[in-house]
């Protein structure tokens, strides 16, 4: 099972491995949400949605629903 950005813990680093291009808007892709780029979860809103991320030095807020469709690889075994 692949891990998604929605499963990151605050402060956890990961690398984007894949995403569902039918769900992710072009603007997010233009801002660096691409396979191979690094991602860090900075903060979650009080109710857990949206998520505040640093993706290749771009600060973004995305909804949990969209975060579930962006798959990552972490350094954990």
PDB file of N, CA, C and O in Angstrom, chain B, residues numbered from 101:
ATOM      1  N   UNK B 101       0.846  -1.195   0.000  1.00  0.00           N
ATOM      2  CA  UNK B 101       0.000   0.000   0.000  1.00  0.00           C
ATOM      3  C   UNK B 101       0.883   1.247   0.000  1.00  0.00           C
ATOM      4  O   UNK B 101       1.823   1.353   0.787  1.00  0.00           O
ATOM      5  N   UNK B 102       0.571   2.182  -0.886  1.00  0.00           N
ATOM      6  CA  UNK B 102       1.327   3.420  -0.963  1.00  0.00           C
ATOM      7  C   UNK B 102       0.875   4.381   0.126  1.00  0.00           C
ATOM      8  O   UNK B 102      -0.293   4.397   0.517  1.00  0.00           O
ATOM      9  N   UNK B 103       1.807   5.171   0.603  1.00  0.00           N
ATOM     10  CA  UNK B 103       1.513   6.197   1.595  1.00  0.00           C
ATOM     11  C   UNK B 103       1.235   7.507   0.852  1.00  0.00           C
ATOM     12  O   UNK B 103       1.849   7.781  -0.179  1.00  0.00           O
ATOM     13  N   UNK B 104       0.316   8.307   1.375  1.00  0.00           N
ATOM     14  CA  UNK B 104      -0.018   9.579   0.733  1.00  0.00           C
ATOM     15  C   UNK B 104       0.369  10.742   1.642  1.00  0.00           C
ATOM     16  O   UNK B 104       0.687  10.549   2.815  1.00  0.00           O
ATOM     17  N   UNK B 105       0.339  11.939   1.090  1.00  0.00           N
ATOM     18  CA  UNK B 105       0.638  13.138   1.867  1.00  0.00           C
ATOM     19  C   UNK B 105      -0.317  13.253   3.050  1.00  0.00           C
ATOM     20  O   UNK B 105       0.054  13.784   4.096  1.00  0.00           O
ATOM     21  N   UNK B 106      -1.532  12.765   2.895  1.00  0.00           N
ATOM     22  CA  UNK B 106      -2.522  12.830   3.974  1.00  0.00           C
ATOM     23  C   UNK B 106      -2.076  12.057   5.212  1.00  0.00           C
ATOM     24  O   UNK B 106      -2.585  12.303   6.305  1.00  0.00           O
ATOM     25  N   UNK B 107      -1.135  11.130   5.058  1.00  0.00           N
ATOM     26  CA  UNK B 107      -0.676  10.307   6.172  1.00  0.00           C
ATOM     27  C   UNK B 107       0.602  10.835   6.828  1.00  0.00           C
ATOM     28  O   UNK B 107       1.099  10.230   7.778  1.00  0.00           O
ATOM     29  N   UNK B 108       1.137  11.950   6.336  1.00  0.00           N
ATOM     30  CA  UNK B 108       2.341  12.518   6.936  1.00  0.00           C
ATOM     31  C   UNK B 108       2.052  13.051   8.339  1.00  0.00           C
ATOM     32  O   UNK B 108       0.943  13.491   8.643  1.00  0.00           O
ATOM     33  N   UNK B 109       3.077  12.997   9.175  1.00  0.00           N
ATOM     34  CA  UNK B 109       3.004  13.624  10.499  1.00  0.00           C
ATOM     35  C   UNK B 109       3.672  14.993  10.402  1.00  0.00           C
ATOM     36  O   UNK B 109       4.521  15.206   9.537  1.00  0.00           O
ATOM     37  N   UNK B 110       3.305  15.907  11.267  1.00  0.00           N
ATOM     38  CA  UNK B 110       3.882  17.251  11.246  1.00  0.00           C
ATOM     39  C   UNK B 110       5.403  17.153  11.373  1.00  0.00           C
ATOM     40  O   UNK B 110       5.920  16.489  12.271  1.00  0.00           O
ATOM     41  N   UNK B 111       6.110  17.826  10.460  1.00  0.00           N
ATOM     42  CA  UNK B 111       7.565  17.832  10.446  1.00  0.00           C
ATOM     43  C   UNK B 111       8.189  16.699   9.664  1.00  0.00           C
ATOM     44  O   UNK B 111       9.404  16.683   9.466  1.00  0.00           O
ATOM     45  N   UNK B 112       7.383  15.746   9.213  1.00  0.00           N
ATOM     46  CA  UNK B 112       7.910  14.592   8.485  1.00  0.00           C
ATOM     47  C   UNK B 112       8.247  14.975   7.040  1.00  0.00           C
ATOM     48  O   UNK B 112       7.485  15.673   6.372  1.00  0.00           O
ATOM     49  N   UNK B 113       9.408  14.500   6.575  1.00  0.00           N
ATOM     50  CA  UNK B 113       9.878  14.746   5.216  1.00  0.00           C
ATOM     51  C   UNK B 113       9.585  13.532   4.348  1.00  0.00           C
ATOM     52  O   UNK B 113       9.610  12.398   4.825  1.00  0.00           O
ATOM     53  N   UNK B 114       9.308  13.775   3.069  1.00  0.00           N
ATOM     54  CA  UNK B 114       9.057  12.682   2.121  1.00  0.00           C
ATOM     55  C   UNK B 114       9.359  13.183   0.712  1.00  0.00           C
ATOM     56  O   UNK B 114       9.616  14.366   0.490  1.00  0.00           O
ATOM     57  N   UNK B 115       9.322  12.250  -0.228  1.00  0.00           N
ATOM     58  CA  UNK B 115       9.510  12.559  -1.646  1.00  0.00           C
ATOM     59  C   UNK B 115       8.240  12.135  -2.384  1.00  0.00           C
ATOM     60  O   UNK B 115       7.738  11.029  -2.183  1.00  0.00           O
ATOM     61  N   UNK B 116       7.732  13.011  -3.230  1.00  0.00           N
ATOM     62  CA  UNK B 116       6.545  12.679  -4.020  1.00  0.00           C
ATOM     63  C   UNK B 116       6.931  11.599  -5.030  1.00  0.00           C
ATOM     64  O   UNK B 116       7.899  11.753  -5.774  1.00  0.00           O
ATOM     65  N   UNK B 117       6.169  10.509  -5.050  1.00  0.00           N
ATOM     66  CA  UNK B 117       6.474   9.415  -5.971  1.00  0.00           C
ATOM     67  C   UNK B 117       5.498   9.347  -7.140  1.00  0.00           C
ATOM     68  O   UNK B 117       5.880   8.935  -8.236  1.00  0.00           O
ATOM     69  N   UNK B 118       4.244   9.745  -6.925  1.00  0.00           N
ATOM     70  CA  UNK B 118       3.234   9.637  -7.971  1.00  0.00           C
ATOM     71  C   UNK B 118       2.002  10.420  -7.536  1.00  0.00           C
ATOM     72  O   UNK B 118       1.867  10.769  -6.363  1.00  0.00           O
ATOM     73  N   UNK B 119       1.113  10.692  -8.468  1.00  0.00           N
ATOM     74  CA  UNK B 119      -0.170  11.325  -8.146  1.00  0.00           C
ATOM     75  C   UNK B 119      -1.174  11.019  -9.238  1.00  0.00           C
ATOM     76  O   UNK B 119      -0.813  10.617 -10.344  1.00  0.00           O
ATOM     77  N   UNK B 120      -2.433  11.216  -8.910  1.00  0.00           N
ATOM     78  CA  UNK B 120      -3.515  11.003  -9.868  1.00  0.00           C
ATOM     79  C   UNK B 120      -3.693  12.299 -10.661  1.00  0.00           C
ATOM     80  O   UNK B 120      -4.267  13.263 -10.155  1.00  0.00           O
ATOM     81  N   UNK B 121      -3.207  12.323 -11.888  1.00  0.00           N
ATOM     82  CA  UNK B 121      -3.244  13.543 -12.696  1.00  0.00           C
ATOM     83  C   UNK B 121      -4.657  13.978 -13.057  1.00  0.00           C
ATOM     84  O   UNK B 121      -4.858  15.113 -13.489  1.00  0.00           O
ATOM     85  N   UNK B 122      -5.640  13.099 -12.889  1.00  0.00           N
ATOM     86  CA  UNK B 122      -7.032  13.479 -13.158  1.00  0.00           C
ATOM     87  C   UNK B 122      -7.627  14.275 -12.003  1.00  0.00           C
ATOM     88  O   UNK B 122      -8.657  14.928 -12.170  1.00  0.00           O
ATOM     89  N   UNK B 123      -6.993  14.229 -10.837  1.00  0.00           N
ATOM     90  CA  UNK B 123      -7.526  14.883  -9.639  1.00  0.00           C
ATOM     91  C   UNK B 123      -6.745  16.143  -9.285  1.00  0.00           C
ATOM     92  O   UNK B 123      -7.323  17.122  -8.814  1.00  0.00           O
ATOM     93  N   UNK B 124      -5.440  16.122  -9.509  1.00  0.00           N
ATOM     94  CA  UNK B 124      -4.569  17.230  -9.114  1.00  0.00           C
ATOM     95  C   UNK B 124      -4.676  18.356 -10.139  1.00  0.00           C
ATOM     96  O   UNK B 124      -4.461  18.125 -11.329  1.00  0.00           O
ATOM     97  N   UNK B 125      -5.008  19.585  -9.691  1.00  0.00           N
ATOM     98  CA  UNK B 125      -5.132  20.695 -10.639  1.00  0.00           C
ATOM     99  C   UNK B 125      -3.770  21.103 -11.219  1.00  0.00           C
ATOM    100  O   UNK B 125      -2.736  20.936 -10.571  1.00  0.00           O
ATOM    101  N   UNK B 126      -3.785  21.629 -12.422  1.00  0.00           N
ATOM    102  CA  UNK B 126      -2.578  22.044 -13.114  1.00  0.00           C
ATOM    103  C   UNK B 126      -1.793  23.067 -12.299  1.00  0.00           C
ATOM    104  O   UNK B 126      -0.563  23.028 -12.289  1.00  0.00           O
ATOM    105  N   UNK B 127      -2.466  23.962 -11.628  1.00  0.00           N
ATOM    106  CA  UNK B 127      -1.789  24.997 -10.829  1.00  0.00           C
ATOM    107  C   UNK B 127      -0.905  24.367  -9.756  1.00  0.00           C
ATOM    108  O   UNK B 127       0.194  24.860  -9.501  1.00  0.00           O
ATOM    109  N   UNK B 128      -1.355  23.305  -9.132  1.00  0.00           N
ATOM    110  CA  UNK B 128      -0.574  22.619  -8.102  1.00  0.00           C
ATOM    111  C   UNK B 128       0.660  21.966  -8.724  1.00  0.00           C
ATOM    112  O   UNK B 128       1.736  21.979  -8.126  1.00  0.00           O
ATOM    113  N   UNK B 129       0.511  21.404  -9.902  1.00  0.00           N
ATOM    114  CA  UNK B 129       1.639  20.805 -10.612  1.00  0.00           C
ATOM    115  C   UNK B 129       2.652  21.889 -10.982  1.00  0.00           C
ATOM    116  O   UNK B 129       3.858  21.683 -10.848  1.00  0.00           O
ATOM    117  N   UNK B 130       2.168  23.036 -11.445  1.00  0.00           N
ATOM    118  CA  UNK B 130       3.048  24.152 -11.796  1.00  0.00           C
ATOM    119  C   UNK B 130       3.822  24.676 -10.593  1.00  0.00           C
ATOM    120  O   UNK B 130       4.916  25.219 -10.746  1.00  0.00           O
ATOM    121  N   UNK B 131       3.259  24.517  -9.397  1.00  0.00           N
ATOM    122  CA  UNK B 131       3.920  25.003  -8.182  1.00  0.00           C
ATOM    123  C   UNK B 131       4.888  23.980  -7.601  1.00  0.00           C
ATOM    124  O   UNK B 131       5.443  24.207  -6.525  1.00  0.00           O
ATOM    125  N   UNK B 132       5.103  22.866  -8.284  1.00  0.00           N
ATOM    126  CA  UNK B 132       6.135  21.937  -7.867  1.00  0.00           C
ATOM    127  C   UNK B 132       5.671  20.602  -7.339  1.00  0.00           C
ATOM    128  O   UNK B 132       6.493  19.819  -6.864  1.00  0.00           O
ATOM    129  N   UNK B 133       4.404  20.316  -7.403  1.00  0.00           N
ATOM    130  CA  UNK B 133       3.897  19.027  -6.931  1.00  0.00           C
ATOM    131  C   UNK B 133       4.141  17.976  -8.013  1.00  0.00           C
ATOM    132  O   UNK B 133       3.225  17.571  -8.729  1.00  0.00           O
ATOM    133  N   UNK B 134       5.406  17.546  -8.111  1.00  0.00           N
ATOM    134  CA  UNK B 134       5.824  16.610  -9.148  1.00  0.00           C
ATOM    135  C   UNK B 134       6.609  15.464  -8.534  1.00  0.00           C
ATOM    136  O   UNK B 134       7.247  15.644  -7.497  1.00  0.00           O
ATOM    137  N   UNK B 135       6.577  14.296  -9.147  1.00  0.00           N
ATOM    138  CA  UNK B 135       7.383  13.177  -8.654  1.00  0.00           C
ATOM    139  C   UNK B 135       8.859  13.566  -8.553  1.00  0.00           C
ATOM    140  O   UNK B 135       9.414  14.195  -9.454  1.00  0.00           O
ATOM    141  N   UNK B 136       9.479  13.182  -7.443  1.00  0.00           N
ATOM    142  CA  UNK B 136      10.882  13.488  -7.196  1.00  0.00           C
ATOM    143  C   UNK B 136      11.101  14.706  -6.327  1.00  0.00           C
ATOM    144  O   UNK B 136      12.201  14.899  -5.811  1.00  0.00           O
ATOM    145  N   UNK B 137      10.078  15.537  -6.148  1.00  0.00           N
ATOM    146  CA  UNK B 137      10.212  16.726  -5.316  1.00  0.00           C
ATOM    147  C   UNK B 137       9.954  16.400  -3.851  1.00  0.00           C
ATOM    148  O   UNK B 137       9.188  15.494  -3.524  1.00  0.00           O
ATOM    149  N   UNK B 138      10.611  17.159  -2.977  1.00  0.00           N
ATOM    150  CA  UNK B 138      10.472  16.928  -1.538  1.00  0.00           C
ATOM    151  C   UNK B 138       9.221  17.615  -0.998  1.00  0.00           C
ATOM    152  O   UNK B 138       8.771  18.628  -1.533  1.00  0.00           O
ATOM    153  N   UNK B 139       8.674  17.047   0.067  1.00  0.00           N
ATOM    154  CA  UNK B 139       7.487  17.598   0.722  1.00  0.00           C
ATOM    155  C   UNK B 139       7.637  17.447   2.228  1.00  0.00           C
ATOM    156  O   UNK B 139       8.114  16.423   2.718  1.00  0.00           O
ATOM    157  N   UNK B 140       7.223  18.483   2.954  1.00  0.00           N
ATOM    158  CA  UNK B 140       7.232  18.465   4.415  1.00  0.00           C
ATOM    159  C   UNK B 140       5.873  18.976   4.889  1.00  0.00           C
ATOM    160  O   UNK B 140       5.390  20.006   4.417  1.00  0.00           O
ATOM    161  N   UNK B 141       5.265  18.254   5.819  1.00  0.00           N
ATOM    162  CA  UNK B 141       4.017  18.738   6.420  1.00  0.00           C
ATOM    163  C   UNK B 141       4.386  19.723   7.516  1.00  0.00           C
ATOM    164  O   UNK B 141       5.033  19.357   8.496  1.00  0.00           O
ATOM    165  N   UNK B 142       3.976  20.966   7.351  1.00  0.00           N
ATOM    166  CA  UNK B 142       4.303  22.010   8.317  1.00  0.00           C
ATOM    167  C   UNK B 142       3.248  22.097   9.408  1.00  0.00           C
ATOM    168  O   UNK B 142       3.574  22.203  10.591  1.00  0.00           O
ATOM    169  N   UNK B 143       1.979  22.051   9.007  1.00  0.00           N
ATOM    170  CA  UNK B 143       0.908  22.245   9.974  1.00  0.00           C
ATOM    171  C   UNK B 143      -0.406  21.715   9.424  1.00  0.00           C
ATOM    172  O   UNK B 143      -0.603  21.646   8.211  1.00  0.00           O
ATOM    173  N   UNK B 144      -1.306  21.339  10.335  1.00  0.00           N
ATOM    174  CA  UNK B 144      -2.680  20.963   9.968  1.00  0.00           C
ATOM    175  C   UNK B 144      -3.615  21.983  10.598  1.00  0.00           C
ATOM    176  O   UNK B 144      -3.343  22.500  11.681  1.00  0.00           O
ATOM    177  N   UNK B 145      -4.709  22.267   9.920  1.00  0.00           N
ATOM    178  CA  UNK B 145      -5.737  23.135  10.484  1.00  0.00           C
ATOM    179  C   UNK B 145      -6.326  22.451  11.724  1.00  0.00           C
ATOM    180  O   UNK B 145      -6.206  21.234  11.868  1.00  0.00           O
ATOM    181  N   UNK B 146      -6.955  23.209  12.608  1.00  0.00           N
ATOM    182  CA  UNK B 146      -7.484  22.619  13.844  1.00  0.00           C
ATOM    183  C   UNK B 146      -8.364  21.387  13.664  1.00  0.00           C
ATOM    184  O   UNK B 146      -8.347  20.503  14.520  1.00  0.00           O
ATOM    185  N   UNK B 147      -9.118  21.301  12.599  1.00  0.00           N
ATOM    186  CA  UNK B 147      -9.957  20.132  12.366  1.00  0.00           C
ATOM    187  C   UNK B 147      -9.303  19.141  11.397  1.00  0.00           C
ATOM    188  O   UNK B 147      -9.950  18.200  10.939  1.00  0.00           O
ATOM    189  N   UNK B 148      -8.004  19.357  11.084  1.00  0.00           N
ATOM    190  CA  UNK B 148      -7.257  18.435  10.242  1.00  0.00           C
ATOM    191  C   UNK B 148      -7.330  18.701   8.751  1.00  0.00           C
ATOM    192  O   UNK B 148      -6.744  17.951   7.970  1.00  0.00           O
ATOM    193  N   UNK B 149      -8.019  19.729   8.337  1.00  0.00           N
ATOM    194  CA  UNK B 149      -8.175  20.026   6.916  1.00  0.00           C
ATOM    195  C   UNK B 149      -8.323  21.528   6.747  1.00  0.00           C
ATOM    196  O   UNK B 149      -9.237  22.089   7.351  1.00  0.00           O
ATOM    197  N   UNK B 150      -7.507  22.218   5.983  1.00  0.00           N
ATOM    198  CA  UNK B 150      -6.499  21.751   5.045  1.00  0.00           C
ATOM    199  C   UNK B 150      -5.147  21.475   5.709  1.00  0.00           C
ATOM    200  O   UNK B 150      -4.963  21.675   6.909  1.00  0.00           O
ATOM    201  N   UNK B 151      -4.198  21.003   4.869  1.00  0.00           N
ATOM    202  CA  UNK B 151      -2.831  20.746   5.295  1.00  0.00           C
ATOM    203  C   UNK B 151      -1.945  21.854   4.738  1.00  0.00           C
ATOM    204  O   UNK B 151      -2.132  22.292   3.603  1.00  0.00           O
ATOM    205  N   UNK B 152      -0.979  22.307   5.539  1.00  0.00           N
ATOM    206  CA  UNK B 152      -0.038  23.335   5.114  1.00  0.00           C
ATOM    207  C   UNK B 152       1.288  22.644   4.836  1.00  0.00           C
ATOM    208  O   UNK B 152       1.878  22.049   5.738  1.00  0.00           O
ATOM    209  N   UNK B 153       1.763  22.717   3.591  1.00  0.00           N
ATOM    210  CA  UNK B 153       2.927  21.953   3.137  1.00  0.00           C
ATOM    211  C   UNK B 153       4.026  22.850   2.586  1.00  0.00           C
ATOM    212  O   UNK B 153       3.779  23.964   2.123  1.00  0.00           O
ATOM    213  N   UNK B 154       5.242  22.332   2.651  1.00  0.00           N
ATOM    214  CA  UNK B 154       6.368  22.925   1.947  1.00  0.00           C
ATOM    215  C   UNK B 154       6.760  21.912   0.882  1.00  0.00           C
ATOM    216  O   UNK B 154       7.268  20.836   1.197  1.00  0.00           O
ATOM    217  N   UNK B 155       6.522  22.257  -0.377  1.00  0.00           N
ATOM    218  CA  UNK B 155       6.883  21.390  -1.495  1.00  0.00           C
ATOM    219  C   UNK B 155       7.941  22.116  -2.304  1.00  0.00           C
ATOM    220  O   UNK B 155       7.647  23.094  -2.993  1.00  0.00           O
ATOM    221  N   UNK B 156       9.183  21.630  -2.218  1.00  0.00           N
ATOM    222  CA  UNK B 156      10.324  22.257  -2.913  1.00  0.00           C
ATOM    223  C   UNK B 156      10.378  23.762  -2.676  1.00  0.00           C
ATOM    224  O   UNK B 156      10.512  24.537  -3.623  1.00  0.00           O
ATOM    225  N   UNK B 157      10.276  24.170  -1.437  1.00  0.00           N
ATOM    226  CA  UNK B 157      10.347  25.573  -1.005  1.00  0.00           C
ATOM    227  C   UNK B 157       9.157  26.424  -1.446  1.00  0.00           C
ATOM    228  O   UNK B 157       9.223  27.651  -1.374  1.00  0.00           O
ATOM    229  N   UNK B 158       8.086  25.805  -1.896  1.00  0.00           N
ATOM    230  CA  UNK B 158       6.823  26.509  -2.138  1.00  0.00           C
ATOM    231  C   UNK B 158       5.874  26.140  -1.014  1.00  0.00           C
ATOM    232  O   UNK B 158       5.671  24.958  -0.735  1.00  0.00           O
ATOM    233  N   UNK B 159       5.290  27.140  -0.366  1.00  0.00           N
ATOM    234  CA  UNK B 159       4.350  26.892   0.724  1.00  0.00           C
ATOM    235  C   UNK B 159       2.940  26.812   0.160  1.00  0.00           C
ATOM    236  O   UNK B 159       2.466  27.742  -0.493  1.00  0.00           O
ATOM    237  N   UNK B 160       2.274  25.686   0.423  1.00  0.00           N
ATOM    238  CA  UNK B 160       0.955  25.430  -0.144  1.00  0.00           C
ATOM    239  C   UNK B 160      -0.002  24.921   0.918  1.00  0.00           C
ATOM    240  O   UNK B 160       0.407  24.244   1.861  1.00  0.00           O
ATOM    241  N   UNK B 161      -1.254  25.243   0.767  1.00  0.00           N
ATOM    242  CA  UNK B 161      -2.310  24.656   1.589  1.00  0.00           C
ATOM    243  C   UNK B 161      -3.201  23.852   0.654  1.00  0.00           C
ATOM    244  O   UNK B 161      -3.713  24.375  -0.337  1.00  0.00           O
ATOM    245  N   UNK B 162      -3.381  22.574   0.980  1.00  0.00           N
ATOM    246  CA  UNK B 162      -4.249  21.737   0.144  1.00  0.00           C
ATOM    247  C   UNK B 162      -5.241  20.985   1.025  1.00  0.00           C
ATOM    248  O   UNK B 162      -4.988  20.732   2.203  1.00  0.00           O
ATOM    249  N   UNK B 163      -6.339  20.646   0.443  1.00  0.00           N
ATOM    250  CA  UNK B 163      -7.378  19.904   1.161  1.00  0.00           C
ATOM    251  C   UNK B 163      -6.965  18.447   1.348  1.00  0.00           C
ATOM    252  O   UNK B 163      -6.220  17.888   0.543  1.00  0.00           O
ATOM    253  N   UNK B 164      -7.456  17.857   2.404  1.00  0.00           N
ATOM    254  CA  UNK B 164      -7.149  16.464   2.728  1.00  0.00           C
ATOM    255  C   UNK B 164      -7.549  15.539   1.584  1.00  0.00           C
ATOM    256  O   UNK B 164      -6.834  14.582   1.286  1.00  0.00           O
ATOM    257  N   UNK B 165      -8.674  15.810   0.946  1.00  0.00           N
ATOM    258  CA  UNK B 165      -9.167  14.973  -0.154  1.00  0.00           C
ATOM    259  C   UNK B 165      -8.140  14.920  -1.286  1.00  0.00           C
ATOM    260  O   UNK B 165      -7.916  13.861  -1.873  1.00  0.00           O
ATOM    261  N   UNK B 166      -7.520  16.055  -1.591  1.00  0.00           N
ATOM    262  CA  UNK B 166      -6.513  16.097  -2.642  1.00  0.00           C
ATOM    263  C   UNK B 166      -5.208  15.439  -2.167  1.00  0.00           C
ATOM    264  O   UNK B 166      -4.529  14.772  -2.948  1.00  0.00           O
ATOM    265  N   UNK B 167      -4.866  15.627  -0.906  1.00  0.00           N
ATOM    266  CA  UNK B 167      -3.638  15.053  -0.342  1.00  0.00           C
ATOM    267  C   UNK B 167      -3.651  13.527  -0.412  1.00  0.00           C
ATOM    268  O   UNK B 167      -2.595  12.903  -0.516  1.00  0.00           O
ATOM    269  N   UNK B 168      -4.820  12.932  -0.357  1.00  0.00           N
ATOM    270  CA  UNK B 168      -4.939  11.473  -0.426  1.00  0.00           C
ATOM    271  C   UNK B 168      -4.559  10.927  -1.802  1.00  0.00           C
ATOM    272  O   UNK B 168      -4.302   9.731  -1.939  1.00  0.00           O
ATOM    273  N   UNK B 169      -4.519  11.789  -2.827  1.00  0.00           N
ATOM    274  CA  UNK B 169      -4.209  11.358  -4.178  1.00  0.00           C
ATOM    275  C   UNK B 169      -2.776  11.679  -4.605  1.00  0.00           C
ATOM    276  O   UNK B 169      -2.412  11.488  -5.766  1.00  0.00           O
ATOM    277  N   UNK B 170      -1.952  12.174  -3.649  1.00  0.00           N
ATOM    278  CA  UNK B 170      -0.545  12.442  -3.925  1.00  0.00           C
ATOM    279  C   UNK B 170       0.263  11.446  -3.107  1.00  0.00           C
ATOM    280  O   UNK B 170       0.276  11.506  -1.878  1.00  0.00           O
ATOM    281  N   UNK B 171       0.937  10.533  -3.794  1.00  0.00           N
ATOM    282  CA  UNK B 171       1.641   9.442  -3.129  1.00  0.00           C
ATOM    283  C   UNK B 171       3.097   9.787  -2.876  1.00  0.00           C
ATOM    284  O   UNK B 171       3.719  10.500  -3.664  1.00  0.00           O
ATOM    285  N   UNK B 172       3.638   9.283  -1.778  1.00  0.00           N
ATOM    286  CA  UNK B 172       4.979   9.656  -1.337  1.00  0.00           C
ATOM    287  C   UNK B 172       5.804   8.434  -0.947  1.00  0.00           C
ATOM    288  O   UNK B 172       5.282   7.335  -0.758  1.00  0.00           O
ATOM    289  N   UNK B 173       7.097   8.665  -0.834  1.00  0.00           N
ATOM    290  CA  UNK B 173       8.038   7.701  -0.286  1.00  0.00           C
ATOM    291  C   UNK B 173       8.717   8.386   0.895  1.00  0.00           C
ATOM    292  O   UNK B 173       9.181   9.519   0.770  1.00  0.00           O
ATOM    293  N   UNK B 174       8.778   7.715   2.028  1.00  0.00           N
ATOM    294  CA  UNK B 174       9.486   8.250   3.186  1.00  0.00           C
ATOM    295  C   UNK B 174      10.784   7.482   3.374  1.00  0.00           C
ATOM    296  O   UNK B 174      10.993   6.436   2.761  1.00  0.00           O
ATOM    297  N   UNK B 175      11.645   8.006   4.220  1.00  0.00           N
ATOM    298  CA  UNK B 175      12.925   7.353   4.462  1.00  0.00           C
ATOM    299  C   UNK B 175      12.804   6.166   5.419  1.00  0.00           C
ATOM    300  O   UNK B 175      13.784   5.458   5.652  1.00  0.00           O
ATOM    301  N   UNK B 176      11.608   5.943   5.975  1.00  0.00           N
ATOM    302  CA  UNK B 176      11.389   4.805   6.871  1.00  0.00           C
ATOM    303  C   UNK B 176      11.463   3.506   6.081  1.00  0.00           C
ATOM    304  O   UNK B 176      11.109   3.452   4.903  1.00  0.00           O
ATOM    305  N   UNK B 177      11.926   2.473   6.750  1.00  0.00           N
ATOM    306  CA  UNK B 177      12.048   1.163   6.075  1.00  0.00           C
ATOM    307  C   UNK B 177      10.714   0.478   5.932  1.00  0.00           C
ATOM    308  O   UNK B 177      10.642  -0.625   5.390  1.00  0.00           O
TER     309      UNK B 177
END
